[in-house]
GROMACS .gro file of C-alpha atoms in nm:
model
  474
    1MET     CA    1  -0.291  -1.098   3.482
    2ALA     CA    2  -0.085  -1.250   3.293
    3PRO     CA    3  -0.240  -1.396   2.915
    4GLN     CA    4  -0.271  -1.777   2.929
    5GLY     CA    5   0.074  -1.929   2.888
    6VAL     CA    6   0.272  -1.634   3.008
    7ALA     CA    7   0.394  -1.622   3.324
    8GLU     CA    8   0.421  -1.318   3.533
    9ALA     CA    9   0.730  -1.338   3.606
   10SER     CA   10   0.833  -1.320   3.162
   11LEU     CA   11   0.658  -1.010   3.185
   12ARG     CA   12   0.768  -0.821   3.455
   13SER     CA   13   1.176  -0.921   3.292
   14LEU     CA   14   1.030  -0.809   2.925
   15ARG     CA   15   0.915  -0.459   3.076
   16GLN     CA   16   1.233  -0.433   3.230
   17GLN     CA   17   1.446  -0.503   2.939
   18LEU     CA   18   1.166  -0.265   2.699
   19THR     CA   19   1.193   0.142   2.704
   20GLY     CA   20   0.819   0.093   2.535
   21GLU     CA   21   0.526  -0.001   2.690
   22VAL     CA   22   0.418  -0.352   2.748
   23ILE     CA   23   0.024  -0.375   2.737
   24ILE     CA   24  -0.191  -0.695   2.757
   25PRO     CA   25  -0.607  -0.741   2.829
   26GLY     CA   26  -0.741  -0.541   3.093
   27ASP     CA   27  -0.457  -0.267   3.068
   28THR     CA   28  -0.588   0.044   2.994
   29GLY     CA   29  -0.522   0.189   2.689
   30TYR     CA   30  -0.556  -0.160   2.558
   31ASP     CA   31  -0.882  -0.144   2.319
   32GLU     CA   32  -0.727   0.169   2.165
   33ALA     CA   33  -0.390   0.003   2.112
   34ARG     CA   34  -0.563  -0.360   1.986
   35THR     CA   35  -0.758  -0.156   1.773
   36VAL     CA   36  -0.668  -0.147   1.395
   37PHE     CA   37  -0.735   0.046   1.068
   38ASN     CA   38  -0.964  -0.157   0.900
   39GLY     CA   39  -1.332  -0.128   1.121
   40MET     CA   40  -1.415  -0.506   1.057
   41ILE     CA   41  -1.124  -0.638   1.271
   42ASP     CA   42  -1.178  -0.702   1.618
   43ARG     CA   43  -0.880  -0.941   1.757
   44HIS     CA   44  -0.785  -0.980   2.093
   45PRO     CA   45  -0.373  -1.045   2.122
   46ALA     CA   46  -0.274  -1.123   2.413
   47VAL     CA   47   0.028  -0.899   2.493
   48ILE     CA   48   0.149  -0.579   2.263
   49VAL     CA   49   0.468  -0.433   2.261
   50GLN     CA   50   0.465  -0.073   2.138
   51CYS     CA   51   0.856  -0.054   2.055
   52HIS     CA   52   1.020   0.336   2.117
   53ASP     CA   53   1.374   0.176   1.954
   54PRO     CA   54   1.499  -0.136   1.730
   55THR     CA   55   1.644  -0.303   2.047
   56ASP     CA   56   1.300  -0.328   2.191
   57VAL     CA   57   1.167  -0.504   1.860
   58SER     CA   58   1.496  -0.727   1.923
   59HIS     CA   59   1.352  -0.787   2.263
   60ALA     CA   60   0.941  -0.844   2.117
   61VAL     CA   61   1.059  -1.081   1.863
   62ARG     CA   62   1.237  -1.346   2.108
   63PHE     CA   63   0.946  -1.271   2.384
   64GLY     CA   64   0.717  -1.414   2.122
   65ARG     CA   65   0.956  -1.718   1.927
   66ASN     CA   66   1.007  -1.821   2.405
   67HIS     CA   67   0.632  -1.835   2.487
   68ASP     CA   68   0.544  -1.999   2.147
   69LEU     CA   69   0.316  -1.718   2.031
   70ALA     CA   70   0.210  -1.577   1.691
   71ILE     CA   71   0.354  -1.280   1.611
   72ALA     CA   72   0.184  -0.950   1.356
   73VAL     CA   73   0.387  -0.659   1.265
   74ARG     CA   74   0.203  -0.343   1.355
   75GLY     CA   75   0.386  -0.014   1.104
   76GLY     CA   76   0.206   0.293   1.107
   77GLY     CA   77  -0.032   0.187   0.789
   78HIS     CA   78  -0.347   0.071   0.684
   79SER     CA   79  -0.269  -0.335   0.713
   80VAL     CA   80  -0.587  -0.394   0.593
   81ALA     CA   81  -0.651  -0.723   0.567
   82GLY     CA   82  -0.590  -0.721   0.924
   83MET     CA   83  -0.283  -0.908   0.893
   84ALA     CA   84  -0.063  -0.651   1.133
   85SER     CA   85  -0.296  -0.808   1.482
   86ASN     CA   86  -0.413  -1.128   1.598
   87ASP     CA   87  -0.654  -1.371   1.842
   88GLY     CA   88  -0.436  -1.462   2.112
   89GLY     CA   89  -0.028  -1.385   2.005
   90LEU     CA   90   0.190  -1.073   2.023
   91VAL     CA   91   0.186  -0.797   1.835
   92ILE     CA   92   0.502  -0.602   1.787
   93ASP     CA   93   0.375  -0.205   1.746
   94LEU     CA   94   0.619   0.058   1.585
   95ARG     CA   95   0.458   0.319   1.549
   96ASN     CA   96   0.659   0.540   1.797
   97LEU     CA   97   0.957   0.485   1.549
   98HIS     CA   98   0.817   0.724   1.299
   99ASP     CA   99   1.115   0.968   1.296
  100VAL     CA  100   1.202   1.117   0.970
  101SER     CA  101   1.553   1.210   0.891
  102VAL     CA  102   1.606   1.394   0.579
  103ASP     CA  103   1.952   1.468   0.399
  104PRO     CA  104   1.893   1.752   0.099
  105GLU     CA  105   2.209   1.701  -0.044
  106ALA     CA  106   2.280   1.322  -0.041
  107LEU     CA  107   1.919   1.291  -0.196
  108THR     CA  108   1.791   1.070   0.080
  109ALA     CA  109   1.546   0.964   0.384
  110ARG     CA  110   1.592   0.792   0.644
  111ILE     CA  111   1.254   0.650   0.775
  112GLY     CA  112   1.122   0.515   1.036
  113GLY     CA  113   0.966   0.141   1.005
  114GLY     CA  114   0.671   0.283   1.198
  115ALA     CA  115   0.587   0.626   0.967
  116THR     CA  116   0.330   0.706   0.762
  117MET     CA  117   0.337   0.829   0.419
  118SER     CA  118   0.240   1.210   0.557
  119GLN     CA  119   0.515   1.184   0.782
  120LEU     CA  120   0.785   1.183   0.507
  121ASP     CA  121   0.571   1.376   0.245
  122ARG     CA  122   0.609   1.687   0.562
  123ALA     CA  123   0.967   1.620   0.660
  124THR     CA  124   1.051   1.626   0.253
  125GLN     CA  125   0.776   1.891   0.086
  126PRO     CA  126   0.961   2.192   0.211
  127HIS     CA  127   1.345   2.073   0.054
  128ARG     CA  128   1.077   2.086  -0.232
  129LEU     CA  129   1.162   1.674  -0.262
  130ALA     CA  130   0.972   1.328  -0.259
  131THR     CA  131   0.989   1.017  -0.324
  132THR     CA  132   0.675   0.769  -0.467
  133GLY     CA  133   0.441   0.755  -0.164
  134GLY     CA  134   0.110   0.582  -0.121
  135ARG     CA  135  -0.207   0.704  -0.276
  136ALA     CA  136  -0.320   0.826   0.119
  137SER     CA  137  -0.122   1.043   0.348
  138THR     CA  138  -0.284   0.731   0.592
  139THR     CA  139  -0.074   0.451   0.422
  140GLY     CA  140   0.221   0.304   0.658
  141VAL     CA  141   0.568   0.357   0.473
  142GLY     CA  142   0.716   0.021   0.583
  143GLY     CA  143   0.439  -0.217   0.504
  144PHE     CA  144   0.396  -0.017   0.165
  145THR     CA  145   0.712  -0.020   0.048
  146LEU     CA  146   0.862  -0.394   0.159
  147GLY     CA  147   0.537  -0.488  -0.083
  148GLY     CA  148   0.615  -0.298  -0.350
  149GLY     CA  149   0.514   0.030  -0.271
  150SER     CA  150   0.264   0.197  -0.590
  151GLY     CA  151   0.128   0.550  -0.623
  152TRP     CA  152   0.102   0.877  -0.770
  153LEU     CA  153   0.458   0.953  -0.883
  154GLU     CA  154   0.571   0.595  -0.998
  155ARG     CA  155   0.569   0.671  -1.354
  156LYS     CA  156   0.823   0.924  -1.296
  157PHE     CA  157   0.992   0.788  -0.995
  158GLY     CA  158   0.914   0.425  -1.028
  159LEU     CA  159   0.782   0.210  -0.771
  160ALA     CA  160   0.849   0.301  -0.380
  161CYS     CA  161   1.052  -0.027  -0.419
  162ASP     CA  162   1.295   0.074  -0.674
  163ASN     CA  163   1.385   0.372  -0.456
  164LEU     CA  164   1.483   0.187  -0.127
  165LEU     CA  165   1.857   0.185  -0.039
  166ALA     CA  166   1.904   0.041   0.259
  167ALA     CA  167   1.691  -0.099   0.567
  168GLU     CA  168   1.761  -0.242   0.919
  169VAL     CA  169   1.575  -0.523   0.955
  170VAL     CA  170   1.487  -0.745   1.304
  171THR     CA  171   1.532  -1.104   1.200
  172ALA     CA  172   1.347  -1.444   1.340
  173ASP     CA  173   1.655  -1.470   1.577
  174GLY     CA  174   1.641  -1.133   1.753
  175ARG     CA  175   1.959  -0.981   1.504
  176THR     CA  176   1.960  -0.658   1.371
  177VAL     CA  177   2.095  -0.622   1.055
  178HIS     CA  178   2.181  -0.386   0.795
  179ALA     CA  179   2.098  -0.466   0.408
  180SER     CA  180   2.162  -0.303   0.195
  181ALA     CA  181   2.299  -0.405  -0.239
  182ASP     CA  182   2.634  -0.480  -0.053
  183GLU     CA  183   2.509  -0.615   0.285
  184HIS     CA  184   2.273  -0.944   0.309
  185PRO     CA  185   2.203  -0.837  -0.111
  186GLU     CA  186   1.987  -1.166  -0.095
  187LEU     CA  187   1.795  -1.033   0.216
  188PHE     CA  188   1.751  -0.653   0.017
  189TRP     CA  189   1.663  -0.793  -0.309
  190ALA     CA  190   1.360  -1.027  -0.119
  191LEU     CA  191   1.276  -0.663   0.070
  192HIS     CA  192   1.198  -0.517  -0.293
  193GLY     CA  193   0.835  -0.679  -0.290
  194GLY     CA  194   0.830  -0.982  -0.073
  195GLY     CA  195   0.678  -0.778   0.224
  196GLY     CA  196   0.745  -0.824   0.592
  197ASN     CA  197   0.816  -1.185   0.505
  198PHE     CA  198   1.193  -1.157   0.687
  199GLY     CA  199   1.189  -0.929   0.981
  200VAL     CA  200   1.069  -0.648   1.099
  201ALA     CA  201   1.201  -0.340   0.928
  202THR     CA  202   1.282  -0.089   1.175
  203SER     CA  203   1.411   0.166   0.954
  204LEU     CA  204   1.432   0.217   0.589
  205THR     CA  205   1.663   0.432   0.366
  206LEU     CA  206   1.492   0.620   0.029
  207ALA     CA  207   1.646   0.772  -0.286
  208LEU     CA  208   1.445   1.108  -0.362
  209HIS     CA  209   1.389   1.313  -0.614
  210PRO     CA  210   1.350   1.707  -0.674
  211LEU     CA  211   1.015   1.808  -0.737
  212PRO     CA  212   0.979   2.144  -0.760
  213ALA     CA  213   0.607   2.208  -0.882
  214PHE     CA  214   0.341   1.942  -0.831
  215SER     CA  215  -0.052   2.058  -1.020
  216MET     CA  216  -0.347   1.811  -1.094
  217VAL     CA  217  -0.635   1.829  -1.283
  218LEU     CA  218  -0.981   1.662  -1.123
  219LEU     CA  219  -1.293   1.662  -1.371
  220LEU     CA  220  -1.599   1.505  -1.285
  221PHE     CA  221  -1.877   1.332  -1.530
  222LEU     CA  222  -2.219   1.174  -1.469
  223PRO     CA  223  -2.167   0.806  -1.477
  224GLU     CA  224  -2.323   0.820  -1.869
  225ASP     CA  225  -2.066   1.024  -1.950
  226GLY     CA  226  -1.756   0.768  -1.783
  227PRO     CA  227  -1.715   0.549  -2.097
  228GLU     CA  228  -1.653   0.837  -2.325
  229ALA     CA  229  -1.392   0.995  -2.019
  230VAL     CA  230  -1.258   0.725  -1.948
  231ARG     CA  231  -1.144   0.569  -2.370
  232ALA     CA  232  -1.017   0.966  -2.303
  233PHE     CA  233  -0.806   0.950  -2.023
  234ARG     CA  234  -0.686   0.572  -2.195
  235ASP     CA  235  -0.586   0.735  -2.458
  236PHE     CA  236  -0.438   1.024  -2.324
  237VAL     CA  237  -0.194   0.844  -2.074
  238ASP     CA  238  -0.106   0.611  -2.380
  239THR     CA  239   0.108   0.857  -2.531
  240ALA     CA  240   0.175   1.119  -2.187
  241PRO     CA  241   0.503   1.147  -2.084
  242ASP     CA  242   0.631   1.001  -1.768
  243SER     CA  243   0.563   1.339  -1.544
  244ILE     CA  244   0.159   1.254  -1.599
  245GLY     CA  245   0.038   1.042  -1.383
  246GLY     CA  246  -0.353   1.016  -1.215
  247ALA     CA  247  -0.664   0.726  -1.216
  248VAL     CA  248  -0.980   0.790  -1.315
  249ILE     CA  249  -1.181   0.724  -0.986
  250TYR     CA  250  -1.642   0.619  -0.948
  251LEU     CA  251  -1.710   0.775  -0.670
  252THR     CA  252  -2.035   0.870  -0.413
  253GLY     CA  253  -2.000   1.259  -0.492
  254PRO     CA  254  -1.839   1.462  -0.166
  255PRO     CA  255  -2.012   1.770  -0.026
  256GLU     CA  256  -1.710   1.992  -0.105
  257PRO     CA  257  -1.769   2.313  -0.320
  258PHE     CA  258  -1.640   2.173  -0.636
  259VAL     CA  259  -1.874   1.911  -0.646
  260PRO     CA  260  -2.301   2.025  -0.795
  261GLU     CA  261  -2.512   2.007  -0.522
  262ASP     CA  262  -2.768   1.780  -0.772
  263LEU     CA  263  -2.443   1.560  -0.708
  264VAL     CA  264  -2.338   1.563  -0.346
  265GLY     CA  265  -2.432   1.166  -0.246
  266SER     CA  266  -2.447   1.017  -0.638
  267LEU     CA  267  -2.249   0.822  -0.896
  268VAL     CA  268  -2.004   1.016  -1.007
  269CYS     CA  269  -1.689   0.942  -1.305
  270GLY     CA  270  -1.375   1.128  -1.171
  271VAL     CA  271  -1.119   1.180  -1.377
  272LEU     CA  272  -0.759   1.273  -1.160
  273VAL     CA  273  -0.476   1.345  -1.327
  274THR     CA  274  -0.183   1.487  -1.158
  275HIS     CA  275   0.191   1.579  -1.336
  276THR     CA  276   0.529   1.649  -1.195
  277GLY     CA  277   0.535   2.000  -1.303
  278PRO     CA  278   0.312   2.332  -1.307
  279GLU     CA  279  -0.017   2.405  -1.384
  280ALA     CA  280   0.045   2.581  -1.675
  281GLU     CA  281   0.173   2.292  -1.804
  282ILE     CA  282  -0.064   2.044  -1.696
  283ARG     CA  283  -0.288   2.302  -1.885
  284GLU     CA  284  -0.112   2.178  -2.230
  285LEU     CA  285  -0.069   1.836  -2.101
  286ALA     CA  286  -0.394   1.739  -2.062
  287ALA     CA  287  -0.579   1.983  -2.317
  288PRO     CA  288  -0.808   1.683  -2.503
  289LEU     CA  289  -0.951   1.607  -2.140
  290ILE     CA  290  -1.048   1.881  -2.002
  291ALA     CA  291  -1.261   1.983  -2.329
  292LEU     CA  292  -1.476   1.714  -2.300
  293PRO     CA  293  -1.829   1.804  -2.193
  294HIS     CA  294  -1.781   1.740  -1.759
  295GLU     CA  295  -1.964   1.885  -1.471
  296SER     CA  296  -1.689   2.045  -1.278
  297GLU     CA  297  -1.366   2.071  -1.292
  298VAL     CA  298  -1.095   2.186  -1.059
  299ILE     CA  299  -0.761   2.263  -1.227
  300SER     CA  300  -0.444   2.386  -0.978
  301ASP     CA  301  -0.091   2.398  -0.823
  302ILE     CA  302  -0.121   2.157  -0.563
  303PRO     CA  303   0.153   2.071  -0.285
  304TYR     CA  304   0.206   1.721  -0.359
  305ALA     CA  305   0.187   1.589   0.015
  306ASP     CA  306  -0.164   1.748   0.019
  307LEU     CA  307  -0.297   1.572  -0.267
  308GLN     CA  308  -0.188   1.326  -0.085
  309CYS     CA  309  -0.462   1.380   0.198
  310MET     CA  310  -0.749   1.426  -0.111
  311LEU     CA  311  -0.858   1.072  -0.091
  312ASP     CA  312  -0.753   0.986   0.256
  313ASP     CA  313  -0.987   0.685   0.402
  314PRO     CA  314  -1.050   0.787   0.735
  315PRO     CA  315  -0.945   0.516   1.024
  316GLY     CA  316  -1.283   0.290   1.172
  317MET     CA  317  -1.434   0.235   0.848
  318ARG     CA  318  -1.533  -0.118   0.708
  319ASN     CA  319  -1.231  -0.204   0.438
  320TYR     CA  320  -1.265  -0.454   0.188
  321TRP     CA  321  -1.046  -0.473  -0.169
  322SER     CA  322  -0.879  -0.636  -0.428
  323ALA     CA  323  -0.748  -0.566  -0.743
  324GLU     CA  324  -0.654  -0.701  -1.104
  325TYR     CA  325  -0.371  -0.592  -1.297
  326LEU     CA  326  -0.432  -0.570  -1.683
  327GLY     CA  327  -0.211  -0.695  -1.978
  328GLY     CA  328  -0.412  -0.437  -2.186
  329PHE     CA  329  -0.758  -0.212  -2.169
  330PRO     CA  330  -0.910  -0.237  -2.478
  331ASP     CA  331  -1.275  -0.135  -2.589
  332ASP     CA  332  -1.497  -0.431  -2.418
  333ALA     CA  333  -1.218  -0.394  -2.035
  334VAL     CA  334  -1.339  -0.029  -2.084
  335ALA     CA  335  -1.699  -0.084  -2.146
  336THR     CA  336  -1.668  -0.332  -1.879
  337PHE     CA  337  -1.516  -0.143  -1.605
  338CYS     CA  338  -1.760   0.105  -1.654
  339GLU     CA  339  -2.074  -0.117  -1.599
  340LEU     CA  340  -1.953  -0.250  -1.284
  341ALA     CA  341  -1.930   0.103  -1.134
  342GLY     CA  342  -2.323   0.080  -1.139
  343ALA     CA  343  -2.316  -0.149  -0.852
  344MET     CA  344  -2.081   0.014  -0.622
  345PRO     CA  345  -2.258   0.116  -0.334
  346VAL     CA  346  -2.374   0.428  -0.315
  347PRO     CA  347  -2.355   0.652  -0.123
  348THR     CA  348  -2.010   0.515   0.080
  349GLY     CA  349  -1.704   0.565   0.093
  350SER     CA  350  -1.562   0.330  -0.184
  351GLN     CA  351  -1.397   0.398  -0.520
  352HIS     CA  352  -1.407   0.196  -0.810
  353ILE     CA  353  -1.061   0.273  -0.948
  354MET     CA  354  -0.838   0.258  -1.266
  355PHE     CA  355  -0.495   0.430  -1.310
  356PRO     CA  356  -0.242   0.390  -1.550
  357MET     CA  357   0.142   0.210  -1.482
  358GLY     CA  358   0.390   0.295  -1.772
  359GLY     CA  359   0.645   0.472  -1.749
  360ALA     CA  360   0.882   0.446  -1.513
  361VAL     CA  361   0.738   0.163  -1.331
  362ALA     CA  362   0.681  -0.082  -1.638
  363ARG     CA  363   1.122   0.075  -1.688
  364GLY     CA  364   1.227  -0.066  -1.369
  365PRO     CA  365   1.541   0.069  -1.170
  366ASP     CA  366   1.824   0.200  -1.399
  367THR     CA  367   2.109  -0.126  -1.248
  368SER     CA  368   2.320  -0.303  -1.407
  369ASP     CA  369   2.379  -0.618  -1.148
  370GLU     CA  370   2.091  -0.871  -1.032
  371VAL     CA  371   1.961  -0.762  -0.800
  372GLY     CA  372   1.777  -0.494  -0.930
  373ASP     CA  373   1.540  -0.767  -1.113
  374TYR     CA  374   1.300  -0.749  -0.809
  375PRO     CA  375   1.049  -1.004  -0.764
  376VAL     CA  376   0.762  -0.727  -0.873
  377PRO     CA  377   0.636  -0.914  -1.256
  378TRP     CA  378   0.291  -0.661  -1.211
  379ARG     CA  379   0.536  -0.381  -1.295
  380THR     CA  380   0.482  -0.490  -1.694
  381SER     CA  381   0.079  -0.458  -1.663
  382PRO     CA  382  -0.035  -0.160  -1.876
  383TRP     CA  383  -0.331  -0.065  -1.622
  384ALA     CA  384  -0.501  -0.128  -1.339
  385VAL     CA  385  -0.809  -0.166  -1.146
  386HIS     CA  386  -0.872  -0.165  -0.826
  387PRO     CA  387  -1.246  -0.206  -0.610
  388PHE     CA  388  -1.191  -0.007  -0.297
  389GLY     CA  389  -1.496  -0.104  -0.091
  390VAL     CA  390  -1.522   0.180   0.244
  391TRP     CA  391  -1.820   0.180   0.454
  392GLU     CA  392  -1.908   0.260   0.779
  393ASP     CA  393  -2.253   0.023   0.815
  394ALA     CA  394  -2.256  -0.386   0.888
  395SER     CA  395  -2.540  -0.442   0.723
  396ASP     CA  396  -2.365  -0.368   0.368
  397ASP     CA  397  -2.082  -0.623   0.403
  398ASP     CA  398  -2.221  -0.860   0.211
  399ARG     CA  399  -2.320  -0.605  -0.057
  400THR     CA  400  -2.023  -0.441  -0.045
  401ARG     CA  401  -1.742  -0.748  -0.055
  402ARG     CA  402  -1.986  -0.911  -0.295
  403TRP     CA  403  -1.944  -0.644  -0.542
  404VAL     CA  404  -1.527  -0.617  -0.485
  405ARG     CA  405  -1.511  -0.963  -0.584
  406GLY     CA  406  -1.753  -0.941  -0.869
  407VAL     CA  407  -1.566  -0.670  -1.076
  408ARG     CA  408  -1.201  -0.872  -1.043
  409GLY     CA  409  -1.402  -1.166  -1.130
  410GLU     CA  410  -1.533  -0.951  -1.440
  411MET     CA  411  -1.205  -0.870  -1.517
  412GLU     CA  412  -1.000  -1.174  -1.534
  413PRO     CA  413  -1.015  -1.243  -1.894
  414TRP     CA  414  -0.783  -0.909  -1.933
  415SER     CA  415  -0.565  -0.963  -1.634
  416ALA     CA  416  -0.185  -1.054  -1.669
  417GLY     CA  417  -0.170  -1.270  -1.368
  418SER     CA  418   0.007  -1.121  -1.111
  419VAL     CA  419  -0.094  -0.863  -0.913
  420TYR     CA  420   0.041  -0.585  -0.695
  421LEU     CA  421  -0.038  -0.830  -0.311
  422ASN     CA  422  -0.060  -0.436  -0.060
  423PHE     CA  423  -0.432  -0.370  -0.242
  424ILE     CA  424  -0.562  -0.673  -0.185
  425GLY     CA  425  -0.642  -0.951   0.107
  426TYR     CA  426  -0.498  -1.337   0.146
  427GLU     CA  427  -0.686  -1.448  -0.183
  428GLY     CA  428  -0.498  -1.825  -0.201
  429GLN     CA  429  -0.149  -1.847  -0.225
  430GLU     CA  430  -0.139  -1.952  -0.541
  431ARG     CA  431  -0.268  -1.584  -0.615
  432VAL     CA  432   0.047  -1.556  -0.386
  433VAL     CA  433   0.279  -1.740  -0.603
  434ALA     CA  434   0.202  -1.563  -0.901
  435SER     CA  435   0.196  -1.265  -0.819
  436PHE     CA  436   0.644  -1.250  -0.716
  437GLY     CA  437   0.646  -1.545  -1.072
  438GLU     CA  438   0.759  -1.890  -1.030
  439GLU     CA  439   1.124  -1.820  -1.032
  440ASN     CA  440   1.095  -1.496  -0.827
  441TYR     CA  441   0.941  -1.692  -0.540
  442ARG     CA  442   1.181  -2.020  -0.589
  443ARG     CA  443   1.471  -1.741  -0.454
  444LEU     CA  444   1.244  -1.566  -0.221
  445VAL     CA  445   1.155  -1.912  -0.029
  446ALA     CA  446   1.541  -1.963  -0.010
  447VAL     CA  447   1.589  -1.611   0.170
  448LYS     CA  448   1.331  -1.689   0.396
  449ALA     CA  449   1.476  -2.024   0.464
  450ALA     CA  450   1.813  -1.868   0.531
  451TYR     CA  451   1.608  -1.575   0.791
  452ASP     CA  452   1.280  -1.710   0.904
  453PRO     CA  453   1.338  -2.091   0.917
  454ASP     CA  454   1.073  -2.152   1.156
  455ASN     CA  455   0.805  -1.912   0.952
  456ILE     CA  456   0.773  -1.654   1.255
  457PHE     CA  457   0.704  -1.367   1.067
  458ARG     CA  458   0.383  -1.589   0.850
  459LEU     CA  459   0.109  -1.283   0.924
  460ASN     CA  460   0.118  -1.176   0.547
  461HIS     CA  461   0.126  -1.282   0.218
  462ASN     CA  462   0.316  -1.557   0.327
  463ILE     CA  463   0.626  -1.712   0.176
  464LYS     CA  464   0.663  -2.041   0.321
  465PRO     CA  465   1.002  -2.198   0.353
  466THR     CA  466   0.970  -2.471   0.188
  467ALA     CA  467   1.099  -2.525  -0.177
  468SER     CA  468   0.840  -2.603  -0.427
  469PRO     CA  469   0.626  -2.315  -0.558
  470SER     CA  470   0.367  -2.613  -0.631
  471ALA     CA  471   0.346  -2.768  -0.355
  472VAL     CA  472   0.314  -2.458  -0.113
  473ALA     CA  473   0.054  -2.354  -0.397
  474ALA     CA  474  -0.139  -2.685  -0.290
   0.00000   0.00000   0.00000
């Protein structure tokens, strides 16, 4: 039976137009199709269109508009805040658009809008190439890149959006446009951080970079030794070359061979150092950190695609995230950060993360034209703190969300004011505007008004097609 407000004839017509599938409540596979990454999200869309090609996407957009259905776009990854689904509306599911085509001579990859980071990394690795990806293999390439894209390789290769060369986008009227520096340049600019506000990205072309070697150092410390380790990591990164990345991660000690048995299930402080070079170099570069007394260590060469799988957040867990990007990380901020780790729910999959920016991120893309000045002002923050709530038991909902909000609130005195929106749920429109900057936001509003004047694509960190950022934030 057709959902309320949708005629059987309309559904039949849509099915006939598509290469992909249409799934509605009551169909076999509906519950599987509506299930999203975050176990806290339980929504029931009226229609799910599992697209197989960009033409399917165009038909789905027109169908949603014609039937006045709220439209959610589901890429290949997380959408932790639940923006990839809705109740009673249409979900455009891109997960079958996951092909990755690598051109090793041109140093580019063309990636389907539903591909995950694992699919991209496994395609580029045989060519000893890579581009900046998320810090988990399950991240969706599309939403990640359109939101700016922060990952382990960013200090060397820049943000993911800095590597965006072109995109195929289905706009709110069902047209497919090619956006690049030469075609639809304002739309192209907006796609560098503006998220899914302007259409459905069915494919992205990203620049690739040679990555002949990759290595890591992982050191585990007792929580009481965390402040010294964090200060040492901060001072180390401040003078490290761009090849160095990593993070400090407070986490529950996992049952892995490198974790001492008495630390499994307990809070530990991990220091991860990554390097776009071989093990011998990282040993020398990270020697001051390795010399600190610690409980466990792993130092090795590792394929980049394998590192991407190390900290994966499995689907079906309950998730709640936030972040604060900092203007500096003085000793009092370090002390506060470390103290807040003590309130993190343990044992759970939650992580309390601090990672450096700088390098190619802070410098921005090497371009002489205006289109390179992308709407990601958080790139100039030297440090970011990311409370990453992940847990299984619903009875932990309140305390985990309280902890995440508490971290953000306690770190706010050192905030730079702008934040990477992919790391947070909806935290108010003022935060959205601040994260683009008011000048950028006005320009984004103009692009939104040109390509989506009716705000069809609004299930996101929304840029409303109105004239005034202050009016939107009110």
